[in-house]
Each structure stands twice: as C-alpha cells, then as structure tokens.
XYZ file of C-alpha atoms in Angstrom:
671
model
C -145.935 52.156 -174.271
C -148.847 50.156 -175.734
C -150.320 50.765 -179.175
C -153.815 52.271 -179.361
C -156.031 52.049 -182.448
C -158.317 54.853 -183.601
C -161.073 54.951 -186.215
C -160.948 57.607 -188.929
C -161.184 57.908 -192.717
C -158.598 57.874 -195.490
C -157.429 61.407 -196.413
C -157.339 60.803 -200.180
C -160.950 61.833 -201.003
C -161.824 59.372 -203.762
C -165.470 60.429 -203.505
C -168.043 58.922 -203.637
C -166.338 55.797 -202.314
C -164.426 57.137 -199.328
C -162.676 54.448 -197.272
C -162.530 53.776 -193.559
C -159.168 53.647 -191.838
C -157.777 52.394 -188.542
C -154.750 54.309 -187.249
C -152.291 52.752 -184.786
C -150.633 55.203 -182.378
C -147.711 54.595 -180.048
C -146.187 57.255 -177.814
C -148.052 60.007 -179.658
C -146.892 58.908 -183.124
C -148.778 57.118 -185.892
C -147.083 53.764 -186.454
C -149.520 52.131 -188.855
C -152.659 52.532 -190.972
C -155.092 49.796 -192.035
C -158.454 49.436 -193.706
C -161.404 49.429 -191.295
C -163.329 46.134 -191.671
C -166.311 47.622 -189.828
C -166.659 50.590 -192.178
C -169.913 49.925 -194.077
C -168.703 51.708 -197.206
C -165.254 50.154 -197.653
C -165.369 46.942 -195.523
C -161.621 46.987 -194.849
C -160.522 48.001 -198.339
C -157.668 50.514 -198.565
C -155.931 51.073 -201.898
C -152.313 52.047 -202.541
C -153.179 55.723 -202.073
C -154.623 55.084 -198.631
C -151.722 52.874 -197.613
C -149.337 55.659 -198.657
C -151.006 58.179 -196.339
C -148.777 56.889 -193.517
C -145.896 58.546 -195.398
C -147.409 62.022 -194.978
C -146.368 62.007 -191.330
C -142.669 62.256 -190.382
C -141.978 63.104 -194.021
C -138.735 65.067 -194.505
C -140.357 67.120 -197.284
C -143.339 68.221 -195.214
C -143.704 71.939 -194.500
C -143.516 72.287 -190.708
C -143.024 76.037 -190.173
C -144.188 79.258 -191.843
C -141.729 80.139 -194.611
C -141.208 83.482 -196.349
C -138.941 84.867 -199.038
C -138.324 88.383 -200.291
C -137.899 87.402 -203.948
C -139.574 84.509 -205.738
C -136.225 83.344 -207.041
C -134.661 83.677 -203.608
C -134.130 81.398 -200.633
C -136.796 80.586 -198.067
C -136.387 81.449 -194.419
C -138.386 80.320 -191.421
C -140.774 82.886 -189.946
C -143.118 83.047 -187.003
C -146.859 82.677 -187.477
C -147.317 86.241 -186.241
C -144.919 87.616 -188.846
C -146.548 85.647 -191.652
C -150.140 86.460 -190.686
C -149.413 90.118 -189.985
C -147.822 90.396 -193.434
C -150.796 88.725 -195.117
C -153.352 90.838 -193.268
C -151.402 94.005 -194.029
C -151.249 93.236 -197.756
C -154.965 92.438 -197.760
C -155.776 95.792 -196.185
C -153.558 97.610 -198.653
C -155.143 95.882 -201.656
C -158.740 96.127 -200.460
C -161.155 93.183 -200.170
C -162.138 93.008 -203.858
C -158.489 92.646 -204.876
C -158.036 89.712 -202.477
C -158.924 86.163 -203.565
C -159.214 82.904 -201.649
C -158.973 79.735 -203.727
C -159.555 76.360 -202.083
C -158.695 73.034 -203.675
C -159.631 69.450 -202.891
C -156.595 69.215 -200.633
C -158.430 71.385 -198.131
C -161.110 68.683 -197.878
C -158.821 65.834 -196.796
C -160.645 65.726 -193.462
C -164.139 66.810 -194.458
C -165.179 65.714 -197.943
C -168.974 65.599 -198.047
C -169.338 67.912 -195.044
C -167.154 70.655 -196.583
C -166.235 72.139 -193.214
C -163.071 73.969 -194.234
C -164.273 75.159 -197.621
C -167.396 76.487 -195.867
C -165.255 78.419 -193.398
C -163.063 79.917 -196.145
C -166.174 80.847 -198.127
C -167.747 82.362 -194.988
C -164.642 84.458 -194.450
C -164.688 85.671 -198.060
C -168.392 86.517 -197.904
C -168.162 88.478 -194.662
C -164.926 90.201 -195.682
C -166.055 90.899 -199.250
C -163.172 89.246 -201.070
C -163.115 87.083 -204.176
C -163.830 83.382 -203.650
C -164.519 80.676 -206.202
C -166.144 77.274 -206.167
C -163.636 74.435 -206.583
C -166.193 72.160 -208.262
C -165.122 73.681 -211.577
C -161.862 71.740 -211.235
C -163.497 68.327 -211.107
C -167.124 67.361 -211.674
C -169.071 70.612 -211.989
C -169.229 70.906 -215.774
C -170.520 67.356 -216.210
C -173.058 67.799 -213.436
C -174.314 70.916 -215.235
C -175.486 68.760 -218.138
C -177.166 66.330 -215.762
C -178.812 69.237 -213.934
C -180.245 70.776 -217.098
C -181.939 67.439 -217.781
C -182.931 67.081 -214.109
C -181.134 63.901 -213.026
C -178.476 64.952 -210.518
C -179.349 62.302 -207.897
C -177.790 58.839 -208.006
C -178.351 55.297 -206.862
C -175.744 53.942 -204.473
C -172.969 51.474 -205.149
C -174.756 49.010 -202.873
C -177.866 49.267 -205.047
C -175.700 48.688 -208.111
C -174.347 45.465 -206.671
C -177.719 44.159 -205.530
C -180.094 45.120 -208.341
C -178.565 46.318 -211.638
C -178.936 43.898 -214.550
C -176.792 46.039 -216.831
C -174.080 48.505 -215.851
C -172.646 51.006 -218.327
C -169.387 52.532 -217.074
C -169.476 55.605 -219.301
C -166.173 57.416 -218.875
C -166.068 56.073 -215.305
C -162.679 54.665 -214.416
C -162.561 52.615 -211.224
C -159.206 54.251 -210.417
C -161.282 57.213 -209.211
C -163.601 55.174 -206.974
C -161.900 51.822 -206.447
C -164.167 50.287 -203.848
C -167.106 50.496 -206.238
C -165.316 47.557 -207.867
C -166.542 45.131 -205.202
C -170.154 45.965 -206.007
C -169.506 45.741 -209.740
C -168.097 42.234 -209.245
C -171.184 41.313 -207.196
C -173.436 42.518 -210.010
C -171.537 40.438 -212.567
C -171.827 37.368 -210.356
C -175.596 37.814 -210.499
C -175.372 37.908 -214.282
C -175.348 41.670 -214.903
C -173.829 42.722 -218.219
C -171.089 45.326 -217.768
C -170.059 47.696 -220.558
C -167.185 50.181 -220.435
C -167.242 53.197 -222.773
C -164.045 55.258 -222.804
C -161.291 56.697 -224.968
C -158.943 53.874 -223.929
C -159.098 50.509 -222.214
C -159.056 51.603 -218.565
C -158.756 49.606 -215.359
C -162.542 49.195 -215.542
C -162.195 47.270 -218.790
C -160.895 44.276 -216.839
C -164.221 44.096 -214.981
C -166.349 44.442 -218.109
C -168.058 42.073 -220.524
C -167.815 44.582 -223.335
C -165.480 47.512 -224.018
C -166.420 50.309 -226.414
C -163.499 52.596 -227.260
C -164.600 55.916 -228.727
C -162.862 58.979 -230.102
C -162.342 61.786 -227.576
C -165.159 64.295 -227.305
C -167.756 62.162 -229.118
C -169.751 60.815 -226.149
C -172.730 63.017 -227.022
C -172.739 61.671 -230.580
C -172.878 58.095 -229.292
C -175.706 58.907 -226.864
C -177.700 60.689 -229.560
C -177.318 57.731 -231.908
C -178.496 55.390 -229.153
C -181.543 57.626 -228.651
C -182.167 57.476 -232.401
C -182.332 53.678 -232.224
C -184.473 53.595 -229.077
C -187.027 56.031 -230.507
C -187.049 54.711 -234.079
C -187.521 51.126 -232.910
C -190.090 52.258 -230.324
C -188.137 50.727 -227.459
C -188.758 53.664 -225.129
C -190.964 53.486 -222.026
C -194.147 55.220 -223.165
C -195.723 55.443 -219.729
C -192.654 56.943 -218.042
C -192.062 59.391 -220.887
C -195.703 60.528 -220.850
C -195.938 60.969 -217.081
C -192.471 62.135 -216.053
C -190.852 64.051 -218.940
C -191.361 67.086 -221.140
C -190.223 67.632 -224.704
C -190.279 64.044 -225.957
C -191.879 64.934 -229.302
C -189.202 67.530 -229.967
C -186.468 65.099 -228.930
C -187.894 62.351 -231.151
C -187.857 64.630 -234.158
C -184.417 65.954 -233.213
C -182.672 62.568 -232.967
C -183.912 61.409 -236.381
C -180.831 63.104 -237.826
C -178.431 61.309 -235.480
C -178.439 57.815 -236.943
C -175.872 55.125 -236.100
C -174.541 55.524 -239.646
C -173.981 59.225 -238.948
C -172.320 58.512 -235.592
C -170.035 55.676 -236.707
C -167.273 57.741 -238.387
C -167.504 60.411 -235.687
C -167.207 58.061 -232.710
C -165.117 55.291 -234.253
C -167.802 52.770 -233.200
C -169.505 50.791 -235.963
C -173.173 51.414 -236.672
C -173.955 47.774 -235.937
C -172.379 47.997 -232.523
C -174.221 51.220 -231.696
C -177.520 49.549 -232.592
C -176.711 46.500 -230.463
C -175.703 48.643 -227.475
C -178.864 50.750 -227.710
C -181.090 47.673 -227.957
C -179.445 45.971 -225.013
C -179.712 49.090 -222.854
C -183.360 49.647 -223.793
C -184.440 46.043 -223.225
C -182.446 45.272 -220.044
C -184.144 46.469 -216.908
C -182.976 47.716 -214.542
C -179.973 49.228 -216.303
C -177.604 51.644 -214.572
C -175.133 54.142 -216.014
C -172.090 55.082 -213.933
C -171.030 58.309 -215.581
C -167.526 59.761 -215.469
C -166.778 62.324 -212.827
C -164.147 64.538 -214.401
C -161.993 63.525 -217.350
C -164.724 63.020 -219.951
C -165.895 66.612 -219.537
C -162.569 68.313 -220.160
C -163.511 69.608 -223.582
C -165.295 72.450 -225.338
C -168.645 70.649 -225.388
C -167.998 68.357 -222.436
C -171.263 69.214 -220.701
C -173.176 68.111 -223.795
C -171.931 64.576 -223.162
C -173.673 64.378 -219.790
C -176.689 66.265 -221.160
C -177.217 63.640 -223.873
C -176.397 60.640 -221.679
C -178.801 61.968 -219.037
C -181.728 61.447 -221.408
C -181.183 57.686 -221.749
C -182.501 56.537 -218.328
C -185.606 58.696 -218.768
C -186.316 57.337 -222.244
C -186.139 53.778 -220.951
C -187.951 54.262 -217.625
C -184.843 53.506 -215.609
C -185.196 56.368 -213.140
C -186.468 56.057 -209.575
C -186.086 52.267 -209.467
C -183.583 49.952 -207.771
C -180.697 49.081 -210.077
C -181.450 51.870 -212.539
C -180.705 55.535 -213.133
C -177.176 56.732 -212.495
C -174.668 55.066 -210.206
C -172.187 56.717 -207.838
C -170.220 59.662 -209.176
C -168.241 62.621 -207.892
C -170.295 65.459 -206.515
C -173.418 63.390 -205.924
C -172.986 63.236 -202.164
C -175.364 64.373 -199.475
C -175.533 68.158 -199.094
C -175.919 69.195 -195.474
C -176.484 72.531 -193.741
C -174.709 75.641 -195.009
C -172.638 78.044 -192.869
C -171.101 80.105 -195.690
C -173.204 83.246 -195.055
C -173.779 83.761 -198.782
C -176.664 86.107 -197.996
C -174.301 88.441 -196.151
C -171.888 89.010 -199.021
C -171.645 92.781 -199.603
C -172.276 94.228 -203.076
C -169.116 94.287 -205.153
C -167.363 93.525 -208.414
C -166.840 89.799 -208.113
C -165.066 87.583 -210.624
C -167.424 84.792 -211.774
C -166.909 81.114 -210.953
C -165.383 80.696 -214.373
C -161.869 79.328 -214.834
C -160.985 81.530 -217.796
C -162.313 84.661 -216.053
C -160.205 83.876 -212.984
C -157.111 83.645 -215.169
C -158.045 87.013 -216.696
C -158.390 88.514 -213.204
C -154.861 87.423 -212.310
C -153.411 88.827 -215.510
C -155.258 92.164 -215.590
C -154.627 93.080 -211.932
C -158.167 92.652 -210.658
C -156.685 90.286 -208.082
C -153.514 91.394 -206.289
C -153.392 89.092 -203.239
C -154.107 85.370 -203.598
C -154.430 82.839 -200.782
C -154.253 79.241 -202.011
C -155.474 76.594 -199.580
C -154.831 72.958 -200.418
C -154.386 73.492 -204.132
C -151.803 73.585 -206.904
C -153.289 76.133 -209.274
C -150.874 75.464 -212.121
C -151.904 71.819 -212.288
C -155.639 72.322 -211.839
C -156.214 75.131 -214.370
C -156.200 74.758 -218.138
C -153.802 76.969 -220.114
C -151.403 77.065 -217.181
C -149.024 79.254 -219.154
C -151.508 82.118 -218.900
C -152.149 81.323 -215.218
C -148.398 81.536 -214.626
C -148.333 84.965 -216.264
C -151.024 86.109 -213.847
C -149.376 84.604 -210.764
C -146.132 86.368 -211.618
C -147.918 89.746 -211.535
C -149.532 89.390 -208.108
C -148.374 91.416 -205.120
C -148.633 88.431 -202.765
C -149.194 84.694 -203.214
C -149.759 82.541 -200.116
C -149.823 78.742 -200.120
C -151.303 76.800 -197.201
C -150.530 73.100 -197.602
C -148.642 70.094 -196.264
C -145.997 70.093 -198.998
C -144.587 72.454 -201.565
C -146.054 72.112 -205.061
C -145.383 73.558 -208.506
C -147.298 76.761 -207.772
C -145.734 77.406 -204.361
C -142.203 76.639 -205.563
C -142.487 79.072 -208.469
C -144.751 81.838 -207.213
C -145.487 81.786 -203.476
C -144.140 84.530 -201.234
C -145.372 82.857 -198.048
C -145.929 79.152 -197.392
C -147.925 78.108 -194.329
C -147.831 74.597 -192.789
C -151.145 72.711 -192.685
C -152.245 69.889 -190.419
C -152.641 66.329 -191.667
C -155.860 64.347 -191.319
C -155.012 62.824 -187.916
C -154.023 66.214 -186.472
C -157.397 67.989 -186.679
C -161.108 67.428 -186.145
C -163.320 66.649 -189.117
C -166.093 64.495 -190.537
C -166.775 62.955 -193.930
C -170.014 61.941 -195.619
C -170.451 59.337 -198.336
C -173.726 58.799 -200.194
C -174.963 56.638 -197.319
C -173.006 57.304 -194.103
C -171.506 60.003 -191.912
C -168.080 59.445 -190.332
C -166.302 61.302 -187.547
C -162.601 62.020 -188.027
C -161.298 62.869 -184.550
C -158.036 64.556 -183.744
C -155.733 61.631 -182.931
C -152.226 63.114 -182.509
C -150.803 66.568 -181.939
C -149.781 68.547 -185.036
C -146.181 68.227 -186.201
C -143.909 71.263 -185.925
C -145.906 74.479 -186.112
C -148.645 73.080 -188.366
C -152.087 74.598 -187.901
C -155.566 73.611 -189.052
C -157.501 75.542 -191.718
C -160.000 76.543 -189.031
C -157.251 78.079 -186.915
C -155.743 79.890 -189.900
C -158.928 81.533 -191.082
C -159.943 82.487 -187.525
C -156.610 84.268 -187.087
C -156.988 86.136 -190.381
C -160.555 87.122 -189.501
C -159.390 88.399 -186.111
C -156.629 90.519 -187.604
C -158.944 91.944 -190.252
C -161.785 92.485 -187.777
C -164.260 90.424 -189.769
C -167.376 90.545 -187.617
C -169.324 87.420 -186.692
C -166.960 85.110 -188.523
C -166.818 82.571 -185.688
C -169.951 82.806 -183.499
C -169.392 79.339 -182.006
C -167.923 78.483 -178.607
C -165.291 75.998 -179.805
C -164.043 74.110 -182.867
C -166.923 71.625 -182.750
C -169.406 74.474 -183.290
C -169.166 74.947 -187.059
C -169.125 71.198 -187.682
C -172.166 70.713 -185.452
C -173.916 73.465 -187.416
C -173.208 71.741 -190.738
C -174.355 68.371 -189.395
C -177.609 69.814 -188.027
C -179.663 68.433 -190.906
C -182.520 65.920 -191.265
C -180.355 63.610 -193.395
C -177.930 63.138 -190.490
C -180.807 62.963 -187.982
C -179.263 66.149 -186.560
C -175.932 64.599 -185.645
C -173.347 66.311 -183.472
C -169.667 65.630 -182.909
C -170.429 64.365 -179.420
C -173.196 62.063 -180.622
C -171.024 60.644 -183.388
C -168.206 59.980 -180.942
C -170.611 58.151 -178.614
C -171.759 55.988 -181.543
C -168.260 54.891 -182.524
C -167.850 57.517 -185.215
C -170.336 56.079 -187.747
C -173.963 57.002 -188.460
C -176.151 55.923 -191.371
C -177.681 58.835 -193.271
C -181.423 59.053 -193.714
C -181.309 58.789 -197.507
C -182.653 56.496 -200.197
C -180.424 54.050 -202.055
C -182.404 55.017 -205.166
C -182.029 58.375 -206.878
C -185.279 60.306 -207.447
C -187.424 57.726 -205.600
C -190.478 59.991 -205.699
C -189.989 60.687 -209.423
C -189.740 64.419 -208.889
C -186.896 66.238 -210.563
C -185.189 69.557 -209.823
C -186.251 71.301 -213.035
C -188.712 74.154 -213.634
C -191.314 71.581 -214.749
C -190.571 69.077 -211.979
C -190.027 66.490 -214.730
C -187.105 65.241 -216.788
C -186.563 67.853 -219.479
C -185.556 66.468 -222.859
C -186.244 69.984 -224.144
C -185.046 72.656 -221.704
C -186.371 76.199 -221.812
C -183.931 76.971 -219.009
C -181.004 76.029 -221.262
C -182.421 78.159 -224.084
C -182.774 81.149 -221.737
C -179.064 80.793 -220.914
C -178.146 80.893 -224.606
C -177.544 77.139 -224.777
C -179.157 74.477 -226.991
C -182.568 73.469 -225.649
C -182.091 69.886 -226.858
C -179.036 67.667 -226.404
C -176.705 68.021 -229.320
C -173.245 67.146 -230.556
C -170.655 69.830 -231.210
C -167.498 68.714 -233.021
C -164.246 69.561 -231.324
C -162.369 72.546 -232.740
C -160.138 71.737 -235.672
C -156.429 71.885 -234.890
C -153.306 71.459 -236.965
C -151.717 68.910 -234.623
C -152.596 65.276 -235.361
C -153.034 63.557 -231.980
C -156.028 64.255 -229.727
C -154.751 64.530 -226.140
C -156.752 63.405 -223.089
C -155.886 63.133 -219.393
C -157.296 61.198 -216.430
C -156.560 59.318 -213.224
C -154.612 56.300 -212.032
C -154.614 54.279 -208.816
C -151.427 56.029 -207.700
C -152.737 59.587 -207.931
C -155.699 61.782 -207.032
C -155.811 65.521 -207.699
C -152.817 67.569 -206.476
C -152.686 65.947 -203.047
C -149.180 65.736 -201.543
C -147.440 67.342 -204.514
C -149.312 64.968 -206.839
C -148.042 62.062 -204.796
C -144.421 63.008 -205.496
C -143.863 63.628 -201.782
C -144.947 60.106 -200.808
C -142.222 57.535 -201.568
C -144.457 54.574 -202.387
C -146.571 56.557 -204.853
C -143.530 58.197 -206.402
C -141.922 54.781 -206.877
C -145.070 53.285 -208.408
C -145.530 56.236 -210.777
C -142.072 57.768 -211.189
C -142.458 59.949 -214.284
C -145.035 61.056 -216.855
C -145.985 58.399 -219.378
C -147.932 59.053 -222.562
C -150.114 56.257 -223.878
C -149.746 56.136 -227.657
C -151.021 53.639 -230.223
C -148.553 51.319 -231.911
C -149.177 52.769 -235.372
C -148.749 56.372 -234.184
C -145.550 55.463 -232.357
C -144.111 53.569 -235.319
C -144.795 56.493 -237.648
C -142.641 58.667 -235.373
C -139.873 56.165 -234.718
C -140.906 55.939 -231.067
C -140.462 52.685 -229.146
C -141.992 51.697 -225.833
C -140.209 53.445 -222.953
C -138.486 56.004 -225.180
C -137.949 59.567 -223.972
C -140.288 61.815 -225.945
C -141.260 65.416 -226.439
C -144.973 66.324 -226.526
C -145.785 69.704 -227.978
C -148.250 72.015 -229.687
C -148.469 75.758 -230.349
C -149.060 76.480 -226.638
C -146.164 74.613 -225.066
C -144.342 71.352 -224.616
C -143.368 68.785 -222.009
C -141.153 65.698 -221.720
C -142.354 62.183 -220.927
C -141.833 58.484 -221.595
C -143.752 56.660 -224.303
C -146.101 53.863 -223.313
C -146.756 52.166 -226.636
C -149.924 50.136 -226.215
C -152.775 48.445 -228.040
C -155.156 49.739 -225.345
C -155.593 53.116 -227.042
C -156.724 53.772 -230.636
C -154.717 55.532 -233.300
C -155.108 59.297 -233.200
C -155.604 59.463 -229.425
C -152.952 59.905 -226.730
C -153.535 59.853 -222.971
C -151.662 60.741 -219.787
C -152.347 60.815 -216.061
C -153.204 64.376 -215.074
C -151.211 66.646 -212.793
C -147.709 66.380 -214.249
C -145.715 69.593 -214.408
C -146.106 71.238 -217.785
C -149.083 69.167 -218.894
C -151.568 72.024 -218.811
C -149.333 74.302 -220.807
C -150.724 72.226 -223.698
C -154.433 72.756 -222.937
C -156.738 75.433 -224.330
C -158.309 77.323 -221.391
C -161.303 78.757 -223.269
C -164.629 79.280 -221.478
C -167.183 76.528 -222.097
C -170.362 77.995 -220.580
C -171.527 81.625 -220.455
C -170.969 83.363 -217.118
C -174.715 83.431 -216.477
C -174.904 79.625 -216.570
C -172.066 78.476 -214.341
C -173.821 78.857 -210.964
C -177.354 77.758 -211.853
C -177.231 74.687 -209.607
C -175.297 75.966 -206.608
C -172.005 74.490 -207.778
C -169.715 75.840 -210.466
C -169.814 74.510 -214.012
C -167.162 77.060 -214.967
C -164.473 74.634 -216.068
C -162.465 75.849 -219.034
C -161.735 73.699 -222.044
C -158.847 71.292 -221.543
C -158.850 70.445 -225.259
C -155.463 69.830 -226.789
C -154.103 68.340 -229.961
C -150.407 67.537 -229.910
C -147.599 65.857 -231.751
C -144.896 63.579 -230.404
C -141.239 63.058 -231.281
C -138.178 61.493 -229.736
C -136.634 63.816 -227.182
C-alpha cells in the first residue's frame, strides 16, 4: 500500500512557537513524522521533542484500555468503558457536584493549544454540572502575566517582528528551550546588527545566541528592573512624550525608584552597579528594543509576579510600546483568544474552591473534594509542596486519570485510568500568535482509546447534564470557538478546503493603537487596581524568605522535556535516552565544598523532603544557586507551596494567577 502524507501540528505545545508537522501513513499506521516546510510559523523546523512524538504511537507503555483497581497498592485489571464510566458517574452522584473536581493540564491541549477546545468542554461540563474546576494557567504563565496585566501590557509583538525590526533584544528569563523556533528570528535580528542580552539565573541555551549574558541571583529580577528604572529616570533617558500621553503615575514612580539605585541593587542581584548602568543606558537609547520575558520558571517564587510588574514598566518608560521591534516579544499565554463555549454565566451558585494552588491542596486535604478527575495532567509534578498534595490525594474517595501513559500521580493514587487518544487520532486545531491550523483525524484510535470530547459527552449523558452538547457533530464546538473576527469566522470545513492553514487577522505589533487594558486605558506605573486588591500600587522588590539551607534552588525547561507530557518524556525512548535521570547544576565552588565531583550521585534535601540526582558541576551557574529541569519525581517535595496572591486577585484577567510559591533552599551531599 502506498504512503500518504497529512498536514498537522506537533503535539508538544511549545507555545507560542508551535511547529507544523507532516505525518506519513501506510496501511492505517503512522510510519514517519517530519517538519512541514510550508508551515509559516516553523518553516520545516521540528525539534527533538517533535521528532519523538512518533514514539507515542505503538508504544508498549501506552494505556490502551480502561483500567481499574480495588486498592491503590493493588494490581490493575482491564475494564470496559461502561464499567469505568458508570463507576465514575455513580461516585459523582454520591459525592454531590461541589465535592467533584475536574482538573485539566497542558496534556489535554496536545491537539488544541490556542483554541482550547478540550479545556473549554471540560470547563463547560463543570459549569453546567456545578462541580469544581480550576484554570490550568496557574501551572505555567499565569502569575507572570498577572504582573504584566496590572501594568497593562499583556499583548506582544510576534517573533517575525522581532527578527525584522528589533535593534536590541533582551531575553529576560526566556530560555529558547521553551520556544525553540524563535531562535531563527533571533539569529536574523543579530545578522542585522541587533544586540542580544540574556538575563537569567544560569547560562541557558539562549546564552549561545547572545552578545551579552547577565547572570543574576534567583528572585531578584524586580530589583534589577527597578535599578534600571532608577538610571533611566535619573539620567532623563525616558520618553517624555510617550510617558505624558500614554501612562499614569510617572511622578510617583520617579520618586519611588530614587531609592533603588544600582549601588543598592548590586549586592542583591549579583550584578555590578556599573553593568546595571550600562544595561539601562543601552536599553533606553536603542530603539526599537524588545524584551522577551520568561513564561514560567522566573515566576516560581513568593514575589514572582513583581518581576514581571517591574519589567513591564521599562518599555513604557522608553516609548517602546506599539511600535515594530519594540514592546514584548513572544511568550506563553500571549496567544489569540477566540470565542468562548464554557458557559461561565450558567454556573450555579455554590461553594467553589478558588483558582489558587494552595487552596486546591487544602480542599484535597480537608475533604472539600472527594472525587477528582485528572485530564492530561500529573498533579504531583505540577503542584508545589507535592508532599501535601499527596496527603490530599490519598484521602479522596475516587481519583481518575485520563491520559496516554501512566504518570507519578496515576501510579500512586488513581483508582481508574482511562485511555486517551493521541494527536493524530482526533480532530483539533491550534492557533499561534499569527496563524490558525487544522489538526484533522488521520488514523483510527489505538485499542479502546477515546477523545476528551467523547469522554466528557459520555459523563454528561450519564449525569443528565442538560445542554452540554447542543451541536450536531464533533465539528460543532470547534466551529463555535473559531467563529471569531480574528479567524475571519473560520470553520473546520473552510480550513480543510484551504489546506489546513489560515492567517489570523491580527497585528504583528502589540498594542498598535496604544490603548491598554487598564482602568485608565493607559500604562499604569501606579495602579489603584493593585492597591484595591491589597497589593503594592507601585512595582517593588520583596526579598525572598530567609531559610536555613544554603543553596537557592530553581527549576526550568530543557529541549528534551515540556510539562508532564508522556510521563515527562520517560515513556518516549529517544527523550528518555537523551535525558535519562535528574541532574542538578551546581557551581564548582559549592560542589568542592561538599566533596562532590561531576557526575556523582547526590542527595538534595531540605526540611520538606529530599530526592536523589546526579551532580552537574559547571561554571555556567553562580555559587549559591542550584538548578534542575522540572518534573522529576520528588522534586516538588522540596518546594514551599504558599499562596502568592490573595484569592481576590487571581482571576482579575480571566486567567489564573494562583500559582503557589515554588521557593526552595536546599543542601547537597554525596548519596
């Protein structure tokens, strides 16, 4: 039988730089995957994660049938879908809607990142049924975006604009491992003569594409930004016209930043005062200058949102907003928001747990939640203070995991595991910052795997949830989401007729009309909205909590891993081989003081827990800081889990800023 080739998208979700994929099929089986050279976002690029997606299919570890067990320490047995769903529906009825929770992770968006089809359907179900449901943005980018939103600068310029127009690019906590095909545009900018600066707690992959690397102490980004503002204001290098016409609170900010001198910031950040002055001057005098701000890792601290709040003021001070090559570059969560089918307005009154990570953990522990349905997520790896989360999971009446592979949470705590479809086995669509892409069903599902749409329709039917699915077929909800001016009212049928690609009707420049989503309609250096929420009205720096352990721990991403997908990549042989075990980056002086050599087996611990790893002794991280790729089993037993924002603040912008603190100080010794 001949091989046919089909256009789709990579299922790894490295938003905002999602990649096009061509899938080769022979006799109903996928026999190859390749980058799509005609995809306008990725131009044929497909990183190691995308290449590994072929290994999802025909994988011996994939869950292919519903599985149940009577005791969480007991053996699994295969069950029918009817048995599994009847059991789930029965437990939901017994508990009552408010004691039922649905938690969706990024794994549920493998076929619809940007359009959010499946998370919309799960949220619609929860709203109409009256159960608990939380916004997964708290896991990734929501807390950082909260700081940007308070200032009023949530919109971004595109990666294409970066490559064509930026004269300076500041990669502030932005590691290209999270959005690798932005690298092509960064290289193009450098070829034009753009000056590229990386600011991070270590020398990341982005450092290799930079002219200058600034390594700072963890949790001090706000201090650096405030010191830069001090220089820009004191030396009168700010854009007077832009500040006067498009901002509020400049006088208060100017007075406020007088106290945050480079000399003050130097010992806090680990960056010399002279270098802070030089960086501030270059940023203020190079136009257009663009900041690509980190999407997740830099915010995982007690005052993480204050980093983005302070950094957000810099483009406004210098008049770099609303122009080609300026503002903020691509980041997570800055995609195009389309129509909404979640039926939020039909949610019945009830006692709902806030979109706050620490409050969710409390609800598991105190019995507020008794039945938990996890869809495309590994809760133990995505929540801080996973030891407390584990206590809560152990107390639940029923835990259900819907995924392609087992993960830490399902292995330890699930009572029922349900098999999910892979990206080529279901209908979907993805949206980048500039384009909409159809992801057609290409092959039949393996085993008894079912799509998220099918699963939630069956639960709604059993529970008699009225009006959950008012559409005629599976294209209906997707067509409803796509019915938006930015897509020019696309439909599945229209996309298919156009070869699966449609340009969005959006600007390549963020805030092109210089209007901002704040109460004043301007950039708010001073925010009355923040003050009303009990937060500082001006950007500020809050020192990290003092701890008795000497090494400040941080976590992030690598090119071999993204979120908890596919058991953190452990289920995919090529990713598991490339990244076989947890490695802790540690400075040479810190390692020597502990008798630790490169590659040695080590123990990492603090008062909350411990884990085992290998030492990566390197000059690419400063003394006093240690770093590890996120997601490893046991890692989040080390992290704090305290609330960062008040409950009243987390949903101000329609996404959740309710991420808990992932702060941790640790020590290291030979295992």
